[in-house]
Tab-separated table of C-alpha atoms and ligand atoms in Angstrom:
chain	number	residue	atom	x	y	z
A	25	MET	CA	-91.657	85.427	-127.294
A	26	ASN	CA	-93.345	88.356	-129.088
A	27	MET	CA	-96.080	87.781	-131.473
A	28	MET	CA	-94.150	88.382	-134.472
A	29	LEU	CA	-91.411	86.058	-133.493
A	30	ARG	CA	-94.070	83.037	-132.513
A	31	ARG	CA	-95.650	83.619	-136.015
A	32	LEU	CA	-91.884	83.512	-137.902
A	33	SER	CA	-91.150	80.487	-135.563
A	34	ARG	CA	-94.513	78.725	-136.243
A	35	ALA	CA	-93.923	79.492	-140.424
A	36	ALA	CA	-90.320	78.255	-140.208
A	37	ALA	CA	-91.397	75.380	-138.544
A	38	ALA	CA	-94.154	74.374	-140.990
A	39	GLY	CA	-91.443	75.181	-143.823
A	40	LEU	CA	-89.005	72.517	-142.527
A	41	VAL	CA	-91.520	69.811	-143.313
A	42	ALA	CA	-93.353	71.320	-146.247
A	43	ALA	CA	-91.470	70.690	-148.934
A	44	ALA	CA	-92.070	66.793	-149.662
A	45	ALA	CA	-95.861	67.387	-149.254
A	46	LEU	CA	-95.685	70.502	-151.979
A	47	THR	CA	-94.345	68.223	-154.256
A	48	ALA	CA	-97.432	65.721	-153.723
A	49	ALA	CA	-100.042	68.808	-153.667
A	50	ALA	CA	-98.454	69.867	-157.152
A	51	HIS	CA	-98.827	66.478	-158.874
A	52	SER	CA	-102.311	66.129	-157.818
A	53	ALA	CA	-103.142	69.390	-159.234
A	54	GLU	CA	-101.886	68.047	-162.909
A	55	ALA	CA	-104.195	65.373	-162.138
A	56	ALA	CA	-107.303	67.135	-161.434
A	57	ASP	CA	-108.589	64.139	-159.798
A	58	THR	CA	-109.349	65.540	-156.437
A	59	LEU	CA	-111.453	67.912	-155.299
A	60	GLY	CA	-109.034	70.867	-154.240
A	61	SER	CA	-107.165	70.284	-157.613
A	62	ALA	CA	-110.302	70.175	-159.609
A	63	ALA	CA	-111.473	73.434	-158.251
A	64	ALA	CA	-108.051	74.927	-158.581
A	65	GLY	CA	-108.298	74.368	-162.220
A	66	GLN	CA	-111.177	76.750	-162.138
A	67	GLY	CA	-109.597	79.437	-160.416
A	68	ARG	CA	-111.322	78.187	-156.815
A	69	TYR	CA	-110.194	76.985	-153.745
A	70	PHE	CA	-112.321	73.489	-152.376
A	71	GLY	CA	-112.020	73.346	-148.707
A	72	THR	CA	-113.156	71.466	-145.536
A	73	ALA	CA	-114.255	72.548	-141.891
A	74	VAL	CA	-111.468	70.624	-139.736
A	75	ALA	CA	-111.483	69.395	-135.931
A	76	ALA	CA	-107.963	69.523	-134.322
A	77	GLY	CA	-109.199	66.349	-132.085
A	78	HIS	CA	-109.513	64.380	-135.348
A	79	LEU	CA	-105.859	65.073	-136.946
A	80	GLY	CA	-104.762	61.985	-135.025
A	81	GLU	CA	-106.777	59.489	-136.998
A	82	ALA	CA	-105.032	58.128	-140.377
A	83	ASP	CA	-108.137	57.749	-142.479
A	84	TYR	CA	-109.336	61.318	-141.737
A	85	THR	CA	-105.857	63.060	-142.584
A	86	ALA	CA	-105.367	61.070	-145.616
A	87	THR	CA	-108.590	62.178	-146.876
A	88	LEU	CA	-108.011	65.297	-145.837
A	89	ASP	CA	-104.652	66.429	-147.555
A	90	ARG	CA	-105.499	64.160	-150.464
A	91	GLU	CA	-108.671	65.951	-151.207
A	92	PHE	CA	-108.439	69.553	-149.774
A	93	GLY	CA	-106.783	72.675	-151.058
A	94	SER	CA	-108.315	74.622	-147.611
A	95	VAL	CA	-109.397	74.329	-144.044
A	96	THR	CA	-111.310	76.032	-141.959
A	97	PRO	CA	-110.711	75.292	-137.906
A	98	GLU	CA	-114.426	74.355	-137.521
A	99	ASN	CA	-114.279	75.404	-133.187
A	100	GLU	CA	-110.684	76.044	-132.569
A	101	MET	CA	-110.620	79.837	-133.573
A	102	LYS	CA	-113.714	80.663	-131.997
A	103	TRP	CA	-113.396	82.874	-128.726
A	104	ASP	CA	-114.024	80.547	-126.178
A	105	ALA	CA	-111.227	78.582	-127.613
A	106	THR	CA	-108.907	81.305	-127.913
A	107	GLU	CA	-109.402	83.698	-125.319
A	108	PRO	CA	-111.186	82.239	-122.747
A	109	SER	CA	-110.439	84.397	-119.953
A	110	ARG	CA	-109.524	88.148	-120.624
A	111	GLY	CA	-106.199	88.825	-122.327
A	112	THR	CA	-105.310	85.112	-122.306
A	113	PHE	CA	-104.815	83.794	-125.682
A	114	THR	CA	-104.514	79.950	-125.952
A	115	PHE	CA	-103.984	79.090	-129.547
A	116	THR	CA	-102.550	75.366	-129.333
A	117	SER	CA	-105.625	73.570	-130.898
A	118	ALA	CA	-105.694	76.409	-133.700
A	119	ASP	CA	-101.819	76.058	-134.207
A	120	ARG	CA	-102.226	72.740	-134.691
A	121	ILE	CA	-104.549	72.705	-137.660
A	122	VAL	CA	-102.919	75.543	-139.277
A	123	ASP	CA	-99.542	73.900	-138.899
A	124	HIS	CA	-101.202	70.794	-140.649
A	125	ALA	CA	-102.290	72.830	-143.598
A	126	GLN	CA	-99.463	74.718	-144.479
A	127	SER	CA	-97.331	71.557	-144.198
A	128	ARG	CA	-99.148	70.713	-146.701
A	129	GLY	CA	-99.314	73.393	-148.597
A	130	MET	CA	-103.068	74.248	-147.695
A	131	ASP	CA	-104.577	77.460	-147.328
A	132	VAL	CA	-106.740	78.238	-144.138
A	133	ARG	CA	-110.046	80.184	-143.753
A	134	GLY	CA	-110.473	82.112	-140.104
A	135	HIS	CA	-113.694	81.073	-138.590
A	136	THR	CA	-114.379	83.428	-136.538
A	137	LEU	CA	-113.926	86.650	-134.781
A	138	VAL	CA	-117.255	88.306	-133.486
A	139	TRP	CA	-120.111	85.925	-132.717
A	140	HIS	CA	-122.700	85.586	-130.134
A	141	SER	CA	-122.197	81.857	-130.041
A	142	GLN	CA	-119.314	80.252	-128.103
A	143	LEU	CA	-118.752	83.363	-126.346
A	144	PRO	CA	-116.833	83.265	-122.965
A	145	SER	CA	-119.264	84.386	-120.235
A	146	TRP	CA	-117.088	87.143	-119.316
A	147	VAL	CA	-117.468	89.145	-122.152
A	148	GLY	CA	-121.137	89.440	-121.572
A	149	THR	CA	-120.321	90.914	-118.520
A	150	LEU	CA	-118.657	94.227	-119.748
A	151	GLY	CA	-119.949	97.180	-119.831
A	152	ALA	CA	-120.222	99.050	-123.283
A	153	SER	CA	-116.668	100.880	-123.507
A	154	ASP	CA	-115.015	97.938	-121.893
A	155	LEU	CA	-116.773	95.518	-123.965
A	156	ARG	CA	-115.593	97.550	-127.325
A	157	THR	CA	-112.187	97.386	-126.032
A	158	ALA	CA	-112.384	93.850	-125.263
A	159	MET	CA	-113.632	93.102	-128.767
A	160	LYS	CA	-110.824	95.166	-130.434
A	161	ASP	CA	-108.325	93.702	-128.330
A	162	HIS	CA	-109.937	90.214	-129.500
A	163	ILE	CA	-109.764	90.671	-132.888
A	164	SER	CA	-106.014	92.236	-132.930
A	165	GLY	CA	-105.084	89.207	-130.581
A	166	LEU	CA	-106.189	86.349	-132.679
A	167	MET	CA	-105.405	88.011	-136.088
A	168	GLY	CA	-102.012	89.121	-135.208
A	169	HIS	CA	-101.243	85.589	-134.252
A	170	TYR	CA	-102.079	84.123	-137.630
A	171	LYS	CA	-101.021	87.667	-139.447
A	172	GLY	CA	-100.134	86.700	-143.094
A	173	GLU	CA	-101.023	83.488	-142.465
A	174	ILE	CA	-105.041	83.213	-143.406
A	175	HIS	CA	-106.703	83.712	-146.743
A	176	SER	CA	-109.972	84.924	-145.490
A	177	TRP	CA	-111.711	85.895	-142.259
A	178	ASP	CA	-114.819	85.579	-140.979
A	179	VAL	CA	-114.837	89.037	-138.942
A	180	VAL	CA	-118.391	89.005	-137.862
A	181	ASN	CA	-120.674	86.100	-138.093
A	182	GLU	CA	-124.370	85.757	-137.955
A	183	ALA	CA	-125.533	89.095	-136.844
A	184	PHE	CA	-129.006	89.010	-138.461
A	185	GLN	CA	-131.946	87.598	-137.298
A	186	ASP	CA	-133.939	85.002	-139.251
A	187	GLY	CA	-137.320	85.664	-140.311
A	188	GLY	CA	-138.818	88.594	-142.347
A	189	SER	CA	-138.080	91.496	-140.495
A	190	GLY	CA	-134.314	91.587	-141.571
A	191	ALA	CA	-133.275	92.920	-137.988
A	192	ARG	CA	-130.056	92.336	-135.994
A	193	ARG	CA	-129.924	89.520	-133.724
A	194	SER	CA	-129.743	90.490	-129.700
A	195	SER	CA	-125.987	90.175	-128.703
A	196	PRO	CA	-123.655	91.463	-126.044
A	197	PHE	CA	-122.273	93.466	-128.961
A	198	GLN	CA	-125.779	94.384	-130.675
A	199	ASP	CA	-127.298	95.002	-127.254
A	200	LYS	CA	-124.539	97.456	-126.043
A	201	LEU	CA	-122.655	98.462	-128.826
A	202	GLY	CA	-125.357	98.792	-131.110
A	203	ASP	CA	-125.390	98.539	-135.084
A	204	GLY	CA	-121.785	100.530	-135.509
A	205	PHE	CA	-120.507	97.087	-134.020
A	206	ILE	CA	-119.809	95.409	-137.006
A	207	GLU	CA	-118.179	98.269	-138.878
A	208	GLU	CA	-116.505	98.697	-135.781
A	209	ALA	CA	-115.217	94.788	-135.935
A	210	PHE	CA	-114.201	95.243	-139.804
A	211	ARG	CA	-112.028	98.523	-139.432
A	212	ALA	CA	-110.323	96.528	-135.978
A	213	ALA	CA	-109.945	93.495	-138.609
A	214	ARG	CA	-108.138	95.462	-141.620
A	215	ALA	CA	-106.094	97.114	-139.302
A	216	ALA	CA	-104.861	93.592	-137.374
A	217	ASP	CA	-103.873	91.792	-141.188
A	218	PRO	CA	-104.311	93.880	-144.063
A	219	ALA	CA	-103.814	91.036	-146.183
A	220	ALA	CA	-106.388	88.843	-145.421
A	221	LYS	CA	-109.916	89.249	-147.099
A	222	LEU	CA	-112.258	90.419	-144.371
A	223	CYS	CA	-116.218	88.431	-144.487
A	224	TYR	CA	-119.326	88.661	-143.289
A	225	ASN	CA	-120.817	85.212	-142.712
A	226	ASP	CA	-124.333	84.014	-142.116
A	227	TYR	CA	-126.771	81.429	-142.729
A	228	ASN	CA	-130.095	81.208	-144.711
A	229	THR	CA	-128.447	84.224	-146.900
A	230	ASP	CA	-128.502	81.937	-149.812
A	231	GLY	CA	-131.143	82.752	-151.474
A	232	VAL	CA	-133.095	86.113	-152.022
A	233	ASN	CA	-134.775	87.083	-148.807
A	234	ALA	CA	-135.529	89.198	-146.104
A	235	LYS	CA	-132.413	88.565	-143.966
A	236	SER	CA	-130.140	88.373	-147.320
A	237	THR	CA	-131.282	91.480	-148.275
A	238	ALA	CA	-130.371	93.258	-145.015
A	239	VAL	CA	-127.139	91.781	-145.172
A	240	TYR	CA	-126.735	93.153	-148.704
A	241	ASN	CA	-128.099	96.459	-147.654
A	242	MET	CA	-125.513	96.815	-144.980
A	243	VAL	CA	-122.443	95.459	-147.303
A	244	LYS	CA	-123.963	98.092	-149.905
A	245	ASP	CA	-123.599	100.637	-147.210
A	246	PHE	CA	-119.871	99.258	-146.069
A	247	THR	CA	-118.506	99.502	-149.883
A	248	SER	CA	-120.319	103.034	-150.506
A	249	ARG	CA	-118.477	104.590	-147.616
A	250	GLY	CA	-115.444	102.801	-147.736
A	251	VAL	CA	-115.801	100.749	-144.553
A	252	PRO	CA	-113.234	97.833	-145.192
A	253	ILE	CA	-115.073	94.456	-146.341
A	254	ASP	CA	-114.017	92.345	-148.825
A	255	CYS	CA	-116.420	89.415	-148.674
A	256	VAL	CA	-119.361	87.709	-147.889
A	257	GLY	CA	-119.849	84.099	-146.565
A	258	PHE	CA	-123.067	81.604	-147.297
A	259	GLN	CA	-122.835	79.169	-144.856
A	260	SER	CA	-125.539	77.062	-146.978
A	261	HIS	CA	-126.631	74.244	-144.437
A	262	PHE	CA	-129.128	72.631	-146.443
A	263	ASN	CA	-131.890	70.276	-145.724
A	264	SER	CA	-135.232	69.320	-147.080
A	265	ASN	CA	-136.510	72.362	-144.624
A	266	SER	CA	-133.863	74.825	-145.909
A	267	PRO	CA	-133.296	73.180	-149.457
A	268	VAL	CA	-130.777	74.887	-152.244
A	269	PRO	CA	-132.431	77.779	-153.354
A	270	SER	CA	-133.526	78.092	-156.888
A	271	ASP	CA	-132.213	81.816	-156.850
A	272	TYR	CA	-128.851	80.890	-154.967
A	273	ARG	CA	-126.591	81.967	-158.264
A	274	GLN	CA	-128.685	85.005	-158.549
A	275	ASN	CA	-128.263	85.948	-155.306
A	276	LEU	CA	-124.307	85.352	-155.090
A	277	GLN	CA	-124.128	87.199	-157.982
A	278	ARG	CA	-125.776	90.524	-156.377
A	279	PHE	CA	-123.557	90.452	-153.911
A	280	ALA	CA	-120.789	90.087	-156.311
A	281	ASP	CA	-121.885	92.942	-157.972
A	282	LEU	CA	-121.563	95.044	-154.854
A	283	GLY	CA	-117.643	94.485	-155.485
A	284	VAL	CA	-117.007	92.013	-152.956
A	285	ASP	CA	-115.920	88.368	-153.408
A	286	VAL	CA	-118.095	85.952	-152.330
A	287	GLN	CA	-117.535	82.291	-150.731
A	288	ILE	CA	-119.225	78.835	-149.973
A	289	THR	CA	-118.379	78.583	-146.416
A	290	GLU	CA	-119.980	75.896	-144.426
A	291	LEU	CA	-121.812	73.526	-146.961
A	292	ASP	CA	-123.330	70.676	-146.307
A	293	ILE	CA	-126.516	68.984	-147.586
A	294	GLU	CA	-128.331	66.519	-145.974
A	295	GLY	CA	-129.858	63.294	-147.605
A	296	SER	CA	-128.126	60.356	-149.555
A	297	GLY	CA	-127.585	58.871	-153.349
A	298	SER	CA	-128.534	60.426	-156.583
A	299	ALA	CA	-130.565	63.370	-154.723
A	300	GLN	CA	-128.209	64.696	-152.706
A	301	ALA	CA	-125.457	64.737	-155.828
A	302	ALA	CA	-127.955	66.463	-157.531
A	303	ASP	CA	-128.084	69.199	-154.953
A	304	TYR	CA	-124.198	69.563	-154.461
A	305	THR	CA	-123.972	70.000	-158.168
A	306	LYS	CA	-126.344	73.034	-158.124
A	307	VAL	CA	-124.097	74.439	-155.461
A	308	VAL	CA	-121.017	73.993	-157.299
A	309	GLN	CA	-122.663	75.522	-160.368
A	310	ALA	CA	-123.671	78.407	-158.898
A	311	CYS	CA	-120.439	79.216	-157.435
A	312	LEU	CA	-118.639	78.491	-160.797
A	313	ALA	CA	-121.137	80.658	-162.719
A	314	VAL	CA	-120.429	83.723	-160.501
A	315	GLU	CA	-116.847	85.012	-161.177
A	316	ARG	CA	-116.337	86.539	-157.655
A	317	CYS	CA	-117.167	83.222	-156.018
A	318	THR	CA	-113.600	82.471	-155.048
A	319	GLY	CA	-114.283	79.066	-153.519
A	320	MET	CA	-116.209	76.507	-151.320
A	321	THR	CA	-115.891	74.970	-148.019
A	322	VAL	CA	-117.564	71.826	-146.937
A	323	TRP	CA	-118.483	71.583	-143.282
A	324	GLY	CA	-116.562	68.342	-142.647
A	325	VAL	CA	-114.211	65.657	-143.905
A	326	THR	CA	-116.765	62.943	-142.925
A	327	ASP	CA	-120.478	61.959	-142.001
A	328	LYS	CA	-119.471	60.328	-139.099
A	329	TYR	CA	-118.094	63.779	-137.635
A	330	SER	CA	-120.814	66.553	-138.944
A	331	TRP	CA	-122.712	68.508	-136.685
A	332	ARG	CA	-125.743	67.116	-138.586
A	333	SER	CA	-124.218	63.164	-138.888
A	334	GLY	CA	-127.678	61.926	-138.746
A	335	GLY	CA	-128.319	63.594	-141.746
A	336	THR	CA	-125.019	62.307	-143.560
A	337	PRO	CA	-124.484	65.507	-145.119
A	338	LEU	CA	-121.197	65.308	-146.432
A	339	LEU	CA	-119.300	63.898	-149.146
A	340	PHE	CA	-117.504	60.919	-147.319
A	341	ASP	CA	-119.551	58.560	-145.219
A	342	GLY	CA	-118.349	57.239	-142.303
A	343	ASN	CA	-115.604	54.917	-143.490
A	344	TYR	CA	-114.176	57.392	-145.580
A	345	ALA	CA	-115.982	56.135	-148.942
A	346	LYS	CA	-116.776	58.597	-151.534
A	347	LYS	CA	-120.370	59.443	-152.345
A	348	PRO	CA	-122.000	59.920	-155.031
A	349	ALA	CA	-122.277	63.602	-153.959
A	350	TYR	CA	-118.603	63.460	-154.094
A	351	ASP	CA	-118.585	62.460	-158.041
A	352	ALA	CA	-121.027	65.061	-158.964
A	353	VAL	CA	-118.687	67.780	-157.084
A	354	LEU	CA	-115.756	66.604	-158.652
A	355	SER	CA	-117.576	66.528	-161.838
A	356	ALA	CA	-119.099	69.858	-161.494
A	357	LEU	CA	-115.664	71.013	-160.697
A	358	GLY	CA	-114.579	69.911	-164.106
A	359	GLY	CA	-112.232	66.993	-162.797
A	360	SER	CA	-111.902	63.734	-164.861
A	361	GLY	CA	-111.490	65.469	-168.585
A	362	GLY	CA	-111.952	68.868	-167.358
A	363	PRO	CA	-108.944	71.251	-166.678
A	364	GLY	CA	-105.784	69.323	-165.488
A	365	GLU	CA	-106.790	66.295	-167.856
A	366	PRO	CA	-105.187	65.636	-171.306
A	367	GLY	CA	-106.138	68.236	-173.891
A	368	GLY	CA	-107.237	70.782	-171.026
A	369	PRO	CA	-105.773	73.566	-169.323
A	370	GLY	CA	-102.794	72.399	-167.037
A	371	GLU	CA	-101.710	69.604	-168.987
A	372	GLY	CA	-98.181	69.055	-169.890
A	373	THR	CA	-96.758	71.925	-172.400
A	374	ALA	CA	-98.039	74.590	-170.224
A	375	THR	CA	-95.347	77.170	-169.170
A	376	CYS	CA	-94.993	80.237	-166.914
A	377	THR	CA	-92.247	83.061	-166.369
A	378	ALA	CA	-91.998	84.781	-162.843
A	379	THR	CA	-90.618	88.263	-162.548
A	380	TYR	CA	-89.617	90.309	-159.277
A	381	THR	CA	-90.324	93.799	-158.044
A	382	ARG	CA	-89.728	95.699	-154.895
A	383	THR	CA	-92.558	97.472	-154.403
A	384	ALA	CA	-91.868	99.206	-150.748
A	385	ASP	CA	-88.542	99.976	-148.863
A	386	TRP	CA	-88.015	100.983	-145.390
A	387	ASN	CA	-85.243	100.683	-142.716
A	388	GLY	CA	-85.525	97.454	-141.564
A	389	GLY	CA	-87.760	95.938	-144.424
A	390	TYR	CA	-89.127	95.811	-147.653
A	391	ASN	CA	-92.359	94.201	-149.778
A	392	GLY	CA	-91.227	92.052	-152.912
A	393	GLU	CA	-93.959	91.691	-155.627
A	394	VAL	CA	-93.348	88.517	-157.755
A	395	THR	CA	-95.456	88.660	-161.196
A	396	VAL	CA	-96.460	85.032	-162.899
A	397	THR	CA	-97.482	85.020	-166.216
A	398	ALA	CA	-98.820	82.178	-167.986
A	399	GLY	CA	-97.052	81.113	-171.392
A	400	SER	CA	-99.154	80.311	-174.554
A	401	GLU	CA	-101.104	77.935	-172.741
A	402	PRO	CA	-103.717	78.063	-169.916
A	403	ILE	CA	-102.705	76.561	-166.924
A	404	GLY	CA	-104.561	75.236	-163.852
A	405	SER	CA	-101.560	76.195	-161.341
A	406	TRP	CA	-98.001	77.352	-160.798
A	407	THR	CA	-95.008	77.027	-158.320
A	408	ALA	CA	-92.278	79.569	-158.240
A	409	THR	CA	-89.107	79.957	-155.906
A	410	VAL	CA	-87.975	82.929	-154.232
A	411	THR	CA	-84.146	82.666	-152.516
A	412	LEU	CA	-83.458	85.034	-150.166
A	413	PRO	CA	-80.341	86.552	-149.322
A	414	ALA	CA	-78.328	85.508	-146.016
A	415	ARG	CA	-79.954	87.098	-143.114
A	416	GLN	CA	-83.233	88.034	-144.500
A	417	SER	CA	-86.673	86.279	-143.647
A	418	VAL	CA	-90.096	86.684	-144.724
A	419	SER	CA	-92.476	88.049	-141.815
A	420	ALA	CA	-95.750	88.109	-144.290
A	421	LEU	CA	-96.865	86.767	-147.743
A	422	TRP	CA	-100.336	87.055	-149.359
A	423	ASN	CA	-102.029	85.961	-152.623
A	424	GLY	CA	-100.195	82.605	-152.318
A	425	THR	CA	-99.031	79.756	-149.466
A	426	ALA	CA	-95.325	79.457	-148.905
A	427	ALA	CA	-93.024	76.537	-147.806
A	428	PHE	CA	-89.277	77.410	-146.504
A	429	ASN	CA	-86.371	75.214	-147.056
A	430	GLY	CA	-83.587	76.883	-145.628
A	431	ASN	CA	-83.515	80.556	-147.544
A	432	VAL	CA	-85.418	79.294	-150.617
A	433	MET	CA	-89.403	79.959	-150.395
A	434	THR	CA	-91.276	77.679	-152.369
A	435	VAL	CA	-94.543	79.722	-153.745
A	436	ARG	CA	-97.914	78.023	-154.617
A	437	PRO	CA	-100.867	80.012	-155.498
A	438	SER	CA	-103.904	80.550	-152.691
A	439	TRP	CA	-107.102	81.211	-155.032
A	440	ASN	CA	-105.040	82.578	-158.069
A	441	GLY	CA	-103.556	79.180	-159.736
A	442	ALA	CA	-105.432	79.312	-162.778
A	443	LEU	CA	-104.433	81.257	-165.376
A	444	ALA	CA	-105.595	81.675	-168.821
A	445	ALA	CA	-102.539	82.149	-171.933
A	446	GLY	CA	-100.708	85.193	-171.322
A	447	THR	CA	-102.521	86.726	-168.182
A	448	SER	CA	-100.434	87.162	-164.967
A	449	THR	CA	-101.475	87.051	-161.020
A	450	THR	CA	-98.916	88.388	-158.657
A	451	PHE	CA	-97.837	87.419	-154.914
A	452	GLY	CA	-95.908	89.663	-152.620
A	453	PHE	CA	-93.881	89.311	-149.194
A	454	THR	CA	-92.690	91.222	-146.543
A	455	VAL	CA	-89.011	91.052	-145.705
A	456	THR	CA	-87.173	91.768	-142.738
A	457	LYS	CA	-83.555	92.812	-143.705
A	458	ASN	CA	-81.644	91.941	-140.560
A	459	GLY	CA	-79.042	94.451	-142.057
A	460	SER	CA	-79.103	92.841	-145.655
A	461	ASP	CA	-80.529	95.196	-148.031
A	462	ALA	CA	-79.553	92.933	-151.366
A	463	ALA	CA	-82.469	91.610	-153.539
A	464	PRO	CA	-83.724	88.050	-153.925
A	465	ALA	CA	-83.310	86.029	-156.256
A	466	VAL	CA	-86.502	84.649	-158.117
A	467	GLY	CA	-86.039	80.839	-159.618
A	468	ALA	CA	-88.114	78.872	-162.235
A	469	CYS	CA	-91.503	79.196	-162.495
A	470	THR	CA	-93.018	75.843	-162.903
A	471	ALA	CA	-96.750	75.284	-164.541
A	472	SER	CA	-98.858	72.411	-164.292
B	517	G3I	O1	-115.275	69.441	-126.844
B	517	G3I	C1	-116.288	69.142	-126.253
B	517	G3I	C2	-116.228	68.181	-124.929
B	517	G3I	O2	-115.039	68.296	-124.562
B	517	G3I	C3	-117.287	67.811	-124.444
B	517	G3I	O3	-117.331	66.463	-124.257
B	517	G3I	C4	-118.592	67.841	-125.633
B	517	G3I	C5	-119.773	67.764	-124.591
B	517	G3I	O4	-121.003	68.222	-125.533
B	517	G3I	O5	-118.351	68.979	-126.281
B	517	G3I	C6	-117.318	69.254	-126.732
B	517	G3I	O6	-117.741	70.524	-127.589
B	517	G3I	C7	-118.842	70.561	-128.650
B	517	G3I	C8	-117.932	71.098	-129.947
B	517	G3I	O7	-118.849	71.224	-130.909
B	517	G3I	C9	-116.655	70.235	-130.095
B	517	G3I	O8	-117.584	68.694	-130.769
B	517	G3I	C10	-119.712	71.663	-128.362
B	517	G3I	O9	-120.382	71.135	-127.126
B	517	G3I	C11	-120.770	71.656	-128.873
B	517	G3I	O10	-121.710	72.910	-129.235
B	517	G3I	C12	-119.848	72.239	-130.624
B	517	G3I	O11	-120.701	72.513	-131.713
B	517	G3I	C13	-120.223	73.382	-132.847
B	517	G3I	C14	-121.528	74.397	-133.064
B	517	G3I	O12	-120.912	75.286	-134.278
B	517	G3I	C15	-121.397	75.144	-131.610
B	517	G3I	O13	-121.861	76.369	-132.094
B	517	G3I	C16	-120.158	72.685	-134.175
B	517	G3I	O14	-118.842	71.388	-133.827
B	517	G3I	C17	-119.650	73.288	-135.213
B	517	G3I	O15	-119.634	72.054	-136.483
B	517	G3I	C18	-120.905	74.597	-134.869
B	517	G3I	O16	-120.280	74.962	-136.682
B	517	G3I	C19	-121.276	76.137	-136.945
B	517	G3I	C20	-120.286	77.298	-137.367
B	517	G3I	O17	-119.256	77.631	-136.389
B	517	G3I	C21	-121.179	78.715	-137.528
B	517	G3I	N1	-122.465	78.541	-138.387
B	517	G3I	C22	-122.890	77.230	-137.872
B	517	G3I	C23	-122.558	75.999	-137.709
B	517	G3I	C24	-122.882	74.878	-137.497
B	517	G3I	O18	-123.925	74.914	-136.263
């Protein structure tokens, strides 16, 4: 089976089980009583790292499914997991996470394409020319498998050293290909999945310091030369040695001012009780204060499975009970009395409309775009349906997540749920005609 067919059959299978879960997800968006729905009310996503091995645990999946709108595979998309020997890709564990997420209407972050760690040993043995080819093949193989299904990819991870020098970290890529490997990776990533946001991701870059400034200068250079980069990820692993920096918001803002999105990608804060809760509040408030901070991801569902489990750094304890930090995050996101609650955005009377345009056309396919416009009230989220003519199938979708029931595609927002009164957003999709050039029908838009 070729890559496109495999991807389509993965998406179709997910669609068969998605409709009921979608209703549940939309319902929770109305209540804004979960992390994902409260964040959606602010126009952001709230996600978590997920390990495929825990998906069989009922409390784990119940908490995941109820609370989060985005998932990041914690290890399953890394190079050692996906291409353990050259040219042989294995997607079983990553597919499990992506399928689970899609069947529940959650988005997926991709982590990570090029990183010095969790790198199979064969990569380090290659000479420069072979390594360059292998890096590009890895990017196109992995991104190609999930084309149209990942909202943001960590293209390059942790390429800068800690400390004051702002120098690049030694790695096979840096040592053999030089500084240019990052640019080459981003260009290859854009070609592999043009709809995905391409991120540079790192740690100890959360405040203004020599390392974050080195990353800043690279992003500035990229944007000035048209090297494709869309966002910067701030891992945000905090503890007493590395506390939430006082200039966190200022640092996020200076990156956003370069014209890229910023995302908090691996948030965890060691501690407990009100002190931990207060630190989480600072992080959420910093993101919400920066318009281009599009979402936050915590690095795990429960303290039990955290990479720093001894530091109890997450929002649910080992028994899946909500911690004070959970309540603080929900409150900072405007849950309970915020957007989606009675009198707030997303409550009962909100409406929306959806209009369709064909934006590109070629022999075998076309691109469609649907514009969703809020009525006279602000909305917290929306759902739109697109009915495809017989024989046509959707091969890619962007700025939304889809569930299929026969030829009816139900689309929910990915990052673009919240709309002020009268404002619009769009989602787009690529259709394979299979001999039919008829136009799809766009049905009701439902606001919540
Ligand atoms: O799956 C094997 C298991 O079969 C084996 O018995 C066991 C023995 O040690 O190891 C298991 O693999 C471990 C894997 O996590 C899954 O639990 C690896 O040893 C362990 O090294 C690996 O740690 C991961 C770490 O990245 C590796 O660098 C953590 O789960 C993961 O949370 C962490 O995530 C990183 C981000 O990718 C990048 N930023 C920093 C962040 C935290 O370190």
